[in-house]
Short mmCIF file of C-alpha atoms and ligand atoms in Angstrom, two decimals:
data_model
loop_
_atom_site.label_atom_id
_atom_site.label_comp_id
_atom_site.label_asym_id
_atom_site.label_seq_id
_atom_site.Cartn_x
_atom_site.Cartn_y
_atom_site.Cartn_z
CA MET A 278 129.50 96.78 118.00
CA HIS A 279 130.19 93.61 115.98
CA GLU A 280 132.66 94.21 113.14
CA ASN A 281 130.60 92.87 110.25
CA THR A 282 127.63 95.03 111.11
CA SER A 283 129.49 98.24 110.21
CA GLU A 284 127.76 98.20 106.80
CA ILE A 285 124.45 98.65 108.60
CA THR A 286 125.82 101.69 110.43
CA ASP A 287 126.94 103.14 107.08
CA ILE A 288 123.42 102.64 105.64
CA ILE A 289 121.92 104.53 108.60
CA LEU A 290 124.41 107.39 108.34
CA ASN A 291 123.72 107.69 104.59
CA ALA A 292 120.00 107.92 105.38
CA LYS A 293 120.80 110.71 107.85
CA GLU A 294 122.70 112.64 105.19
CA ARG A 295 119.81 112.24 102.73
CA ALA A 296 117.29 113.44 105.34
CA ILE A 297 119.35 116.54 106.14
CA LYS A 298 119.88 117.38 102.47
CA GLU A 299 116.24 116.94 101.43
CA THR A 300 114.69 119.00 104.21
CA SER A 301 117.29 121.69 104.86
CA ARG A 302 114.98 124.38 103.41
CA GLU A 303 111.98 123.44 105.54
CA PRO A 304 111.08 125.77 108.43
CA GLU A 305 112.46 125.22 111.92
CA PRO A 306 110.23 123.53 114.55
CA GLU A 307 107.29 125.34 116.11
CA LEU A 308 105.79 123.10 118.77
CA THR A 309 108.67 123.27 121.19
CA LYS A 310 107.59 125.87 123.72
CA PRO A 311 106.24 125.25 127.25
CA ILE A 312 102.45 125.46 127.31
CA ASN A 313 100.69 128.28 129.06
CA TRP A 314 97.28 126.72 129.81
CA PRO A 315 94.64 127.19 128.50
CA VAL A 316 96.12 126.87 125.04
CA GLU A 317 94.59 127.95 121.76
CA CYS A 318 94.98 125.60 118.80
CA VAL A 319 93.16 124.76 115.59
CA VAL A 320 91.66 121.29 115.92
CA GLY A 321 90.61 119.14 112.99
CA PRO A 322 88.60 115.88 112.93
CA GLY A 323 90.37 113.04 114.73
CA LEU A 324 91.80 115.65 117.14
CA GLU A 325 94.26 116.71 114.43
CA GLY A 326 96.24 119.67 115.73
CA ALA A 327 95.00 119.31 119.33
CA ILE A 328 97.61 119.76 122.07
CA ALA A 329 96.98 117.55 125.09
CA CYS A 330 100.12 117.87 127.21
CA GLU A 331 103.78 118.84 127.37
CA THR A 332 106.38 116.14 126.87
CA ARG A 333 110.15 115.76 127.00
CA ILE A 334 110.14 112.25 125.59
CA GLY A 335 109.99 112.64 121.85
CA TYR A 336 109.37 115.05 119.03
CA VAL A 337 108.23 114.57 115.44
CA ASN A 338 108.72 117.42 112.99
CA GLY A 339 106.52 116.47 110.08
CA SER A 340 107.82 118.98 107.56
CA LYS A 341 111.51 118.43 108.22
CA GLY A 342 111.13 114.67 108.72
CA TRP A 343 112.75 114.72 112.15
CA LEU A 344 112.20 112.10 114.81
CA ILE A 345 113.85 112.94 118.12
CA TYR A 346 113.94 110.88 121.33
CA ARG A 347 114.89 112.88 124.42
CA GLY A 348 116.91 115.33 122.30
CA TYR A 349 118.79 112.75 120.19
CA ASN A 350 117.98 112.27 116.51
CA ILE A 351 116.79 108.84 115.47
CA PHE A 352 119.62 108.31 112.99
CA ASP A 353 122.33 108.69 115.65
CA LEU A 354 120.46 106.45 118.06
CA CYS A 355 120.12 103.75 115.37
CA ALA A 356 123.76 104.11 114.36
CA TYR A 357 125.37 104.16 117.80
CA ALA A 358 122.97 102.82 120.47
CA THR A 359 121.10 99.61 121.24
CA PHE A 360 117.40 99.13 121.92
CA GLU A 361 118.15 98.53 125.62
CA GLU A 362 119.96 101.92 125.82
CA VAL A 363 117.12 103.64 123.96
CA SER A 364 114.45 102.14 126.25
CA TYR A 365 116.45 103.38 129.23
CA LEU A 366 116.78 106.80 127.61
CA LEU A 367 113.04 107.09 126.95
CA MET A 368 112.12 106.14 130.49
CA TYR A 369 114.80 108.00 132.49
CA GLY A 370 115.62 110.87 130.14
CA TYR A 371 119.36 110.20 129.79
CA LEU A 372 121.61 107.59 128.18
CA PRO A 373 122.87 105.01 130.70
CA SER A 374 126.48 104.61 131.83
CA ASN A 375 128.07 101.15 131.49
CA THR A 376 127.11 100.24 135.07
CA GLN A 377 123.55 101.51 134.68
CA LEU A 378 123.15 99.65 131.39
CA ALA A 379 124.47 96.40 132.85
CA ALA A 380 122.00 96.63 135.77
CA PHE A 381 119.14 97.46 133.39
CA LYS A 382 119.95 94.54 131.09
CA LYS A 383 120.14 92.20 134.10
CA LYS A 384 116.68 93.31 135.12
CA LEU A 385 115.29 92.80 131.61
CA VAL A 386 116.76 89.28 131.49
CA GLU A 387 115.20 88.48 134.86
CA TYR A 388 111.80 89.75 133.72
CA ARG A 389 111.85 87.65 130.55
CA SER A 390 110.67 84.65 132.52
CA THR A 391 106.92 84.70 132.26
CA HIS A 392 106.37 80.98 132.88
CA GLN A 393 103.04 81.27 134.63
CA THR A 394 101.67 83.58 131.92
CA LYS A 395 102.83 81.22 129.16
CA ARG A 396 101.25 78.25 130.94
CA LEU A 397 97.97 80.16 131.20
CA LEU A 398 98.20 81.25 127.55
CA MET A 399 98.58 77.63 126.49
CA SER A 400 95.11 76.90 127.87
CA PHE A 401 93.64 79.19 125.19
CA PRO A 402 93.30 78.31 121.47
CA ILE A 403 96.29 80.47 120.51
CA GLU A 404 96.58 78.80 117.09
CA LYS A 405 93.11 80.15 116.22
CA MET A 406 93.71 83.66 117.53
CA LYS A 407 95.28 86.57 115.69
CA PRO A 408 98.71 87.17 117.28
CA MET A 409 97.77 90.71 118.37
CA ALA A 410 94.68 89.36 120.16
CA ALA A 411 96.82 86.67 121.81
CA LEU A 412 99.35 89.34 122.83
CA ARG A 413 96.65 91.46 124.38
CA LEU A 414 95.36 88.46 126.30
CA GLY A 415 98.91 87.61 127.38
CA THR A 416 99.43 91.15 128.68
CA ASN A 417 96.33 90.80 130.84
CA LEU A 418 97.54 87.46 132.14
CA MET A 419 100.94 88.99 132.93
CA ARG A 420 99.14 91.52 135.07
CA GLN A 421 97.91 88.65 137.24
CA GLU A 422 101.37 87.03 137.37
CA PHE A 423 103.26 90.14 138.39
CA THR A 424 100.73 92.09 140.45
CA ASP A 425 98.00 91.53 142.96
CA VAL A 426 95.82 94.30 141.55
CA ASP A 427 92.59 92.29 141.65
CA SER A 428 93.10 90.80 145.10
CA ASP A 429 91.01 91.99 148.07
CA ASN A 430 94.22 93.11 149.72
CA TYR A 431 95.07 95.40 146.79
CA LEU A 432 91.57 96.87 146.71
CA SER A 433 91.79 97.76 150.38
CA ASN A 434 95.11 99.48 149.63
CA VAL A 435 93.48 101.47 146.86
CA VAL A 436 90.73 102.53 149.25
CA ARG A 437 93.44 103.64 151.65
CA ILE A 438 95.06 105.64 148.89
CA ILE A 439 91.83 107.39 148.04
CA ALA A 440 91.03 107.99 151.69
CA ALA A 441 94.48 109.43 152.21
CA ASP A 442 94.23 111.79 149.25
CA GLU A 443 95.03 115.38 150.14
CA ASP A 444 91.84 116.61 148.50
CA SER A 445 89.72 114.57 150.89
CA ILE A 446 90.92 116.64 153.85
CA PRO A 447 88.86 119.83 154.06
CA MET A 448 90.98 122.98 154.38
CA GLU A 449 89.36 124.10 157.65
CA THR A 450 90.45 120.94 159.44
CA LYS A 451 94.15 121.32 158.55
CA PRO A 452 96.02 120.89 161.86
CA ARG A 453 98.35 123.41 163.49
CA GLY A 454 101.24 123.24 166.03
CA GLU A 455 102.03 119.81 167.46
CA GLU A 456 99.10 118.27 165.64
CA HIS A 457 100.56 119.63 162.42
CA ALA A 458 103.86 117.84 163.12
CA ILE A 459 101.97 114.57 163.67
CA TYR A 460 99.95 115.22 160.51
CA GLU A 461 103.14 115.83 158.50
CA PHE A 462 104.74 112.67 159.89
CA LYS A 463 101.69 110.61 158.98
CA ARG A 464 101.51 112.27 155.57
CA GLN A 465 105.05 111.15 154.80
CA GLN A 466 104.15 107.63 155.90
CA ARG A 467 101.11 107.75 153.64
CA GLU A 468 103.17 108.93 150.69
CA HIS A 469 105.61 106.07 151.21
CA MET A 470 102.67 103.66 151.42
CA ILE A 471 101.15 105.05 148.21
CA LYS A 472 104.47 104.60 146.42
CA GLU A 473 104.71 101.00 147.66
CA ASP A 474 101.13 100.26 146.66
CA LEU A 475 101.45 101.71 143.19
CA LYS A 476 104.77 100.06 142.53
CA HIS A 477 103.08 96.80 141.66
CA ALA A 478 100.84 97.91 138.86
CA THR A 479 101.76 101.38 137.69
CA GLY A 480 105.41 102.03 138.55
CA PHE A 481 108.67 101.72 136.61
CA GLU A 482 109.14 98.06 137.60
CA SER A 483 105.84 97.17 135.92
CA CYS A 484 107.00 99.04 132.82
CA PHE A 485 110.15 96.93 132.68
CA HIS A 486 108.14 93.74 133.29
CA LEU A 487 106.07 94.73 130.30
CA LEU A 488 109.06 95.60 128.12
CA SER A 489 110.60 92.16 128.62
CA GLY A 490 107.32 90.32 129.05
CA VAL A 491 105.65 91.46 125.82
CA ALA A 492 108.80 90.41 123.91
CA SER A 493 108.88 87.06 125.65
CA LEU A 494 105.17 86.48 124.99
CA THR A 495 105.55 87.41 121.31
CA GLY A 496 108.20 84.69 121.00
CA ALA A 497 105.97 82.16 122.79
CA ILE A 498 102.88 83.05 120.71
CA ALA A 499 104.85 82.67 117.47
CA ARG A 500 105.85 79.14 118.52
CA LEU A 501 102.47 78.12 119.91
CA ARG A 502 100.72 79.28 116.74
CA CYS A 503 102.60 76.67 114.73
CA GLY A 504 102.17 73.91 117.31
CA LYS A 505 105.65 74.22 118.83
CA MET A 506 106.69 74.70 122.45
CA PRO A 507 108.14 78.10 123.44
CA VAL A 508 111.95 78.19 123.57
CA GLU A 509 113.89 79.55 126.53
CA HIS A 510 115.74 82.80 125.88
CA ASP A 511 119.50 82.70 125.38
CA PRO A 512 121.36 84.78 127.99
CA ASP A 513 124.15 85.51 125.48
CA LEU A 514 121.83 87.23 123.02
CA SER A 515 120.64 90.84 123.16
CA PHE A 516 116.99 91.87 123.52
CA ALA A 517 116.72 91.96 119.69
CA GLY A 518 118.58 88.67 119.22
CA ASN A 519 116.36 86.89 121.71
CA LEU A 520 113.28 88.22 120.01
CA ILE A 521 114.30 86.56 116.73
CA PHE A 522 115.50 83.42 118.52
CA THR A 523 112.36 82.90 120.60
CA MET A 524 110.13 83.51 117.57
CA THR A 525 111.92 81.41 114.99
CA GLY A 526 113.86 78.94 117.17
CA LYS A 527 116.98 79.83 115.11
CA LYS A 528 119.98 81.77 116.40
CA PRO A 529 120.13 85.03 114.42
CA THR A 530 123.21 86.12 112.51
CA ALA A 531 124.98 89.26 113.75
CA ILE A 532 123.42 91.17 110.84
CA GLU A 533 119.88 89.98 111.64
CA GLU A 534 120.34 90.84 115.31
CA ARG A 535 121.65 94.29 114.43
CA ILE A 536 118.85 95.01 111.96
CA MET A 537 116.17 93.86 114.41
CA ASP A 538 117.78 96.14 117.01
CA VAL A 539 117.63 99.10 114.59
CA SER A 540 114.01 98.32 113.78
CA LEU A 541 113.11 98.19 117.49
CA ILE A 542 114.75 101.59 118.00
CA LEU A 543 112.89 103.07 115.01
CA HIS A 544 109.50 101.91 116.36
CA ALA A 545 110.02 102.73 120.04
CA ASP A 546 108.20 106.07 120.22
CA HIS A 547 106.32 108.40 117.93
CA GLY A 548 104.51 111.30 119.55
CA MET A 549 100.82 111.19 120.40
CA ASN A 550 99.91 108.53 117.84
CA ALA A 551 96.64 106.57 118.23
CA SER A 552 98.04 103.70 120.32
CA THR A 553 100.09 105.97 122.60
CA PHE A 554 97.06 108.17 123.11
CA ALA A 555 94.91 105.08 123.85
CA ALA A 556 97.45 103.91 126.46
CA MET A 557 97.57 107.40 128.01
CA VAL A 558 93.79 107.73 128.16
CA VAL A 559 93.54 104.47 130.10
CA ALA A 560 96.38 105.50 132.43
CA SER A 561 94.80 108.91 133.04
CA THR A 562 91.88 107.21 134.83
CA LEU A 563 94.47 105.80 137.30
CA SER A 564 93.89 102.34 135.89
CA ASP A 565 97.20 100.45 135.64
CA VAL A 566 100.06 100.22 133.20
CA TYR A 567 99.28 96.62 132.15
CA LEU A 568 95.81 97.64 131.02
CA SER A 569 97.24 100.80 129.42
CA VAL A 570 99.65 98.71 127.35
CA GLY A 571 96.73 96.39 126.51
CA ALA A 572 94.84 99.41 125.15
CA GLY A 573 97.93 100.40 123.14
CA ILE A 574 98.11 96.91 121.63
CA ALA A 575 94.40 97.05 120.74
CA ALA A 576 94.79 100.41 118.97
CA LEU A 577 98.00 99.41 117.22
CA GLN A 578 96.50 96.39 115.50
CA GLY A 579 94.23 98.45 113.21
CA PRO A 580 95.14 98.63 109.50
CA LEU A 581 95.36 102.42 109.60
CA HIS A 582 98.03 102.20 112.29
CA GLY A 583 100.48 99.34 113.03
CA GLY A 584 98.49 96.78 111.06
CA ALA A 585 99.48 98.45 107.78
CA ASN A 586 102.82 96.60 107.37
CA GLU A 587 101.05 93.25 107.09
CA ARG A 588 98.76 94.71 104.41
CA VAL A 589 101.76 96.07 102.51
CA ILE A 590 103.09 92.55 101.93
CA GLU A 591 99.62 91.36 100.79
CA MET A 592 99.50 94.34 98.42
CA LEU A 593 102.95 93.63 96.96
CA GLN A 594 101.99 89.97 96.46
CA GLU A 595 98.80 91.09 94.72
CA ILE A 596 100.77 93.35 92.34
CA GLY A 597 102.91 90.33 91.42
CA ASN A 598 105.86 91.93 89.64
CA GLU A 599 107.40 95.35 89.04
CA GLU A 600 106.09 95.66 85.48
CA ASN A 601 102.51 95.58 86.81
CA VAL A 602 103.07 98.54 89.13
CA PRO A 603 102.09 101.52 86.89
CA ALA A 604 98.77 99.96 85.77
CA TRP A 605 97.96 98.71 89.29
CA PHE A 606 98.66 102.12 90.80
CA GLU A 607 96.69 103.95 88.12
CA LYS A 608 93.61 101.83 88.88
CA LYS A 609 93.86 102.53 92.63
CA HIS A 610 94.53 106.21 92.03
CA VAL A 611 91.48 106.64 89.83
CA LYS A 612 89.32 104.90 92.41
CA LYS A 613 90.91 107.10 95.12
CA GLU A 614 91.86 104.01 97.10
CA LYS A 615 94.52 104.25 99.79
CA ILE A 616 97.88 102.64 99.17
CA MET A 617 99.08 100.84 102.27
CA GLY A 618 102.38 102.01 103.75
CA PHE A 619 102.01 105.56 102.42
CA GLY A 620 100.87 108.80 104.02
CA HIS A 621 101.03 110.05 107.56
CA ARG A 622 99.09 112.41 109.77
CA VAL A 623 102.25 114.29 110.78
CA TYR A 624 104.95 113.68 108.15
CA LYS A 625 104.59 115.74 105.03
CA SER A 626 108.07 114.69 103.92
CA TYR A 627 109.83 111.32 103.92
CA ASP A 628 109.27 109.44 107.17
CA PRO A 629 112.86 109.14 108.51
CA ARG A 630 112.11 105.57 109.59
CA ALA A 631 111.31 104.64 105.98
CA LEU A 632 114.57 106.31 104.92
CA VAL A 633 116.43 103.80 107.10
CA LEU A 634 114.22 100.75 106.51
CA GLY A 635 114.16 101.12 102.68
CA PRO A 636 117.93 100.62 102.22
CA LEU A 637 117.94 97.95 104.97
CA ALA A 638 115.24 96.07 103.02
CA LYS A 639 117.44 96.28 99.92
CA TYR A 640 120.44 94.99 101.90
CA MET A 641 118.51 92.12 103.45
CA THR A 642 116.90 90.94 100.21
CA LYS A 643 119.96 90.91 97.96
CA GLU A 644 120.58 87.17 98.46
CA ASN A 645 116.98 85.93 98.41
CA LYS A 646 115.09 85.72 95.11
CA GLU A 647 111.55 85.90 96.53
CA SER A 648 112.31 88.77 98.95
CA LYS A 649 114.21 90.59 96.20
CA ARG A 650 111.13 90.37 93.96
CA LEU A 651 108.99 92.00 96.69
CA TYR A 652 111.60 94.69 97.24
CA LYS A 653 111.70 95.53 93.53
CA ILE A 654 107.91 95.85 93.40
CA ALA A 655 108.02 98.08 96.48
CA LYS A 656 110.69 100.32 94.96
CA ALA A 657 108.71 100.67 91.72
CA LEU A 658 105.54 101.48 93.68
CA GLU A 659 107.36 104.06 95.78
CA LYS A 660 108.47 105.77 92.56
CA GLU A 661 104.91 105.90 91.17
CA VAL A 662 103.29 107.10 94.41
CA VAL A 663 105.90 109.76 95.13
CA LYS A 664 105.72 111.04 91.53
CA THR A 665 101.94 111.47 91.78
CA LEU A 666 100.72 111.67 95.39
CA GLY A 667 104.03 113.01 96.72
CA ALA A 668 103.79 115.99 94.42
CA GLN A 669 100.03 116.54 94.87
CA LYS A 670 99.46 115.74 98.54
CA ARG A 671 102.86 115.31 100.18
CA ILE A 672 102.29 111.57 100.56
CA PHE A 673 105.47 109.51 101.01
CA PRO A 674 106.33 106.03 102.31
CA ASN A 675 105.82 105.62 106.04
CA VAL A 676 107.51 103.28 108.54
CA ASP A 677 105.24 100.39 107.57
CA PHE A 678 106.17 100.34 103.90
CA TYR A 679 109.52 98.57 104.17
CA SER A 680 109.43 97.02 107.65
CA GLY A 681 107.50 93.94 106.47
CA ILE A 682 110.08 93.19 103.77
CA VAL A 683 112.86 93.45 106.37
CA TYR A 684 111.06 91.09 108.77
CA SER A 685 110.05 88.54 106.15
CA SER A 686 113.66 88.33 104.96
CA MET A 687 114.45 87.13 108.52
CA GLY A 688 111.85 84.37 108.24
CA ILE A 689 109.20 86.16 110.30
CA GLU A 690 105.58 85.56 109.24
CA ALA A 691 103.47 88.55 108.15
CA ASP A 692 100.99 88.27 111.02
CA PHE A 693 103.87 88.90 113.44
CA PHE A 694 104.91 92.23 111.96
CA THR A 695 102.49 94.18 114.14
CA PRO A 696 103.35 92.26 117.34
CA LEU A 697 107.01 93.21 116.68
CA PHE A 698 105.92 96.82 116.44
CA ALA A 699 104.12 96.41 119.79
CA VAL A 700 107.20 94.88 121.45
CA SER A 701 109.18 97.99 120.62
CA ARG A 702 106.42 100.52 121.27
CA VAL A 703 105.99 99.29 124.86
CA ALA A 704 109.07 101.47 125.53
CA GLY A 705 107.29 104.60 124.27
CA TRP A 706 103.87 103.77 125.72
CA THR A 707 105.20 103.18 129.22
CA ALA A 708 107.58 106.16 129.19
CA ARG A 709 104.77 108.49 128.11
CA VAL A 710 102.30 107.03 130.61
CA GLN A 711 104.81 107.54 133.44
CA GLU A 712 105.50 111.10 132.31
CA TYR A 713 101.80 111.96 132.01
CA LEU A 714 100.95 110.48 135.43
CA ARG A 715 103.30 112.98 137.08
CA ASN A 716 100.88 115.79 136.12
CA ASN A 717 97.87 113.62 135.51
CA ARG A 718 94.54 114.99 134.44
CA ILE A 719 91.90 112.58 133.22
CA PHE A 720 91.39 112.94 129.44
CA ARG A 721 87.95 114.28 128.64
CA PRO A 722 87.43 115.90 125.23
CA ARG A 723 83.92 116.77 124.15
CA ALA A 724 81.77 115.94 121.16
CA MET A 725 79.48 118.50 119.54
CA TYR A 726 75.93 117.18 119.86
CA VAL A 727 74.17 117.55 116.51
CA GLY A 728 71.13 115.34 117.14
CA PRO A 729 67.59 116.38 118.13
CA TYR A 730 66.78 117.32 121.77
CA ASP A 731 63.02 117.80 121.87
CA LYS A 732 61.57 114.43 120.85
CA GLU A 733 58.37 113.18 122.47
CA PHE A 734 58.78 109.81 124.22
CA THR A 735 57.35 106.88 122.19
CA PHE A 736 55.77 104.02 124.16
CA ILE A 737 56.93 100.54 123.10
CA GLU A 738 53.61 99.54 121.50
CA ASN A 739 53.81 102.56 119.20
CA ARG A 740 57.41 102.03 118.08
CA GLY A 741 58.29 100.65 114.67
CA ARG A 742 55.61 102.71 112.89
CA ASN A 743 56.79 105.62 110.81
CA ILE A 744 60.20 105.58 112.45
CA LYS A 745 62.04 108.84 112.01
CA THR A 746 65.35 109.34 113.71
N1 ACO B 133 97.14 106.45 99.61
C1 ACO B 133 96.44 107.30 98.83
N2 ACO B 133 95.93 108.46 99.28
C2 ACO B 133 96.14 108.76 100.56
C3 ACO B 133 96.87 107.93 101.43
C4 ACO B 133 97.37 106.72 100.91
N3 ACO B 133 98.06 105.87 101.66
N4 ACO B 133 96.93 108.48 102.65
C5 ACO B 133 96.26 109.62 102.57
N5 ACO B 133 95.78 109.80 101.31
C6 ACO B 133 94.99 110.94 100.82
C7 ACO B 133 93.54 110.79 101.24
O1 ACO B 133 92.79 110.08 100.30
C8 ACO B 133 93.13 112.23 101.39
O2 ACO B 133 92.88 112.74 100.09
P1 ACO B 133 91.75 113.86 99.84
O3 ACO B 133 92.22 115.05 100.62
O4 ACO B 133 91.77 114.04 98.36
O5 ACO B 133 90.47 113.28 100.37
C9 ACO B 133 94.37 112.92 101.92
O6 ACO B 133 95.47 112.12 101.47
C10 ACO B 133 94.41 112.99 103.45
O7 ACO B 133 94.23 111.67 103.95
P2 ACO B 133 93.64 111.33 105.37
O8 ACO B 133 93.24 109.90 105.42
O9 ACO B 133 92.62 112.34 105.75
O10 ACO B 133 94.91 111.56 106.27
P3 ACO B 133 95.04 111.20 107.78
O11 ACO B 133 96.06 112.09 108.34
O12 ACO B 133 93.73 111.14 108.46
O13 ACO B 133 95.56 109.68 107.74
C11 ACO B 133 96.86 107.77 107.53
C12 ACO B 133 96.86 109.26 107.89
C13 ACO B 133 95.77 107.04 108.32
C14 ACO B 133 98.20 107.18 107.92
C15 ACO B 133 96.62 107.64 106.00
O14 ACO B 133 97.66 108.24 105.29
C16 ACO B 133 96.45 106.18 105.58
O15 ACO B 133 95.36 105.64 105.69
N6 ACO B 133 97.55 105.55 105.08
C17 ACO B 133 97.47 104.16 104.68
C18 ACO B 133 97.59 103.24 105.90
C19 ACO B 133 98.97 103.24 106.49
O16 ACO B 133 99.97 103.10 105.82
N7 ACO B 133 99.02 103.38 107.84
C20 ACO B 133 100.26 103.38 108.60
C21 ACO B 133 100.58 104.75 109.09
S1 ACO B 133 102.09 104.79 109.99
C22 ACO B 133 101.67 104.17 111.46
O17 ACO B 133 100.57 104.28 111.94
C23 ACO B 133 102.69 103.46 112.20
#
């Protein structure tokens, strides 16, 4: 690790100490046992409390404020690992050796080149599109560059896969003796063929294409939006460094590169959140990983999910200065309006990601007057909200509260905060999709029908009079 970034490591380790101290009295985790299906659980609206699958990828303990990836706590990963190592960890389940990491990085560099996709993107009015919409479009275009999923050839392969499915062979026709040996031989050939066929659109390679590709497209979209040509990545920079470089056209400092890396690690995975669930639902239909990631991007852009960080900056600008905070908050509180960047479905203590990003925002803004002003307003607002809503409803800052301040201090525009979140979350989406596909079952919850069921049919000429629904 670069020498002058050791201060950042100290900030992360201090956040770890604070997290341990503040939640030491909270109960130990509950949801860590293998599931014995069918499982009983209490489900609230929005599937709150529902258990959909087992996972080994990540764990969020809302009361203790823990975030764990593959057994490692988020603070240690931020302090001692890089985003490339963490992406590898999420996908494969273990931290890479030097040789494995070098090979993985080489692959990611190779997959950064998405020339055809960028050319295609440039034929769309990117400057008029929201970056998340452009990113979603770009992900679809990448699917065409890297796969042949929509070609006739691919479709015939898919038909072969379905035809070769074990379930399509009735039990009574299962061969015996010599025929069985031939059957087994052909079955192995079929399995090999299925693996080859799926490699292009659903396998690990596609996941790595997406990991590098979504980052590369984010850089290109940032440039195209302000009428500039995309810049080529720099082979000497890390994944995080290239992200800043390709977005801003400026080489990042070691501190900026390190902080972007930490931010990518913090956003990489977070349980069955809305975008991860959206990606998994699409994958569970045996669609493909490009379209799954597209669904994740679509879900992430909403203001109740990843879109909140952009709104936080708007909110801080609206407040204007720290003296205005108490009156501004009081007004919102009375009207029961939501404060962006606060609250979480799972965390009922400090979000550990906010514990890291808060001090990093302070560190990054110390030299810049405008960013410092925003940070001071944020700190004052945090105090007000925690004093009131923290005590009443266990509402604390979430990951989105400080991330925008960190990014804007690096010169990144507010409408790119959520795309940055997406770049990182591709690691979690794809790892979880791959894990789920190993024991895939199509997602199919039910809705309770509460409408009428005995209405008499109304002919068109009689409609519109005395309508009752
Ligand atoms: N400000 C004020 N009150 C809040 C907030 C908030 N940010 N969040 C929740 N509450 C209150 C609600 O008004 C509600 O109060 P009530 O019980 O008196 O009606 C109670 O807390 C529960 O809120 P819900 O919206 O039901 O909680 P839910 O778990 O469904 O929502 C969510 C979680 C969407 C994150 C919510 O806290 C919110 O809207 N926060 C603001 C948006 C935001 O910051 N989103 C980013 C989340 S992190 C992420 O997705 C990466």
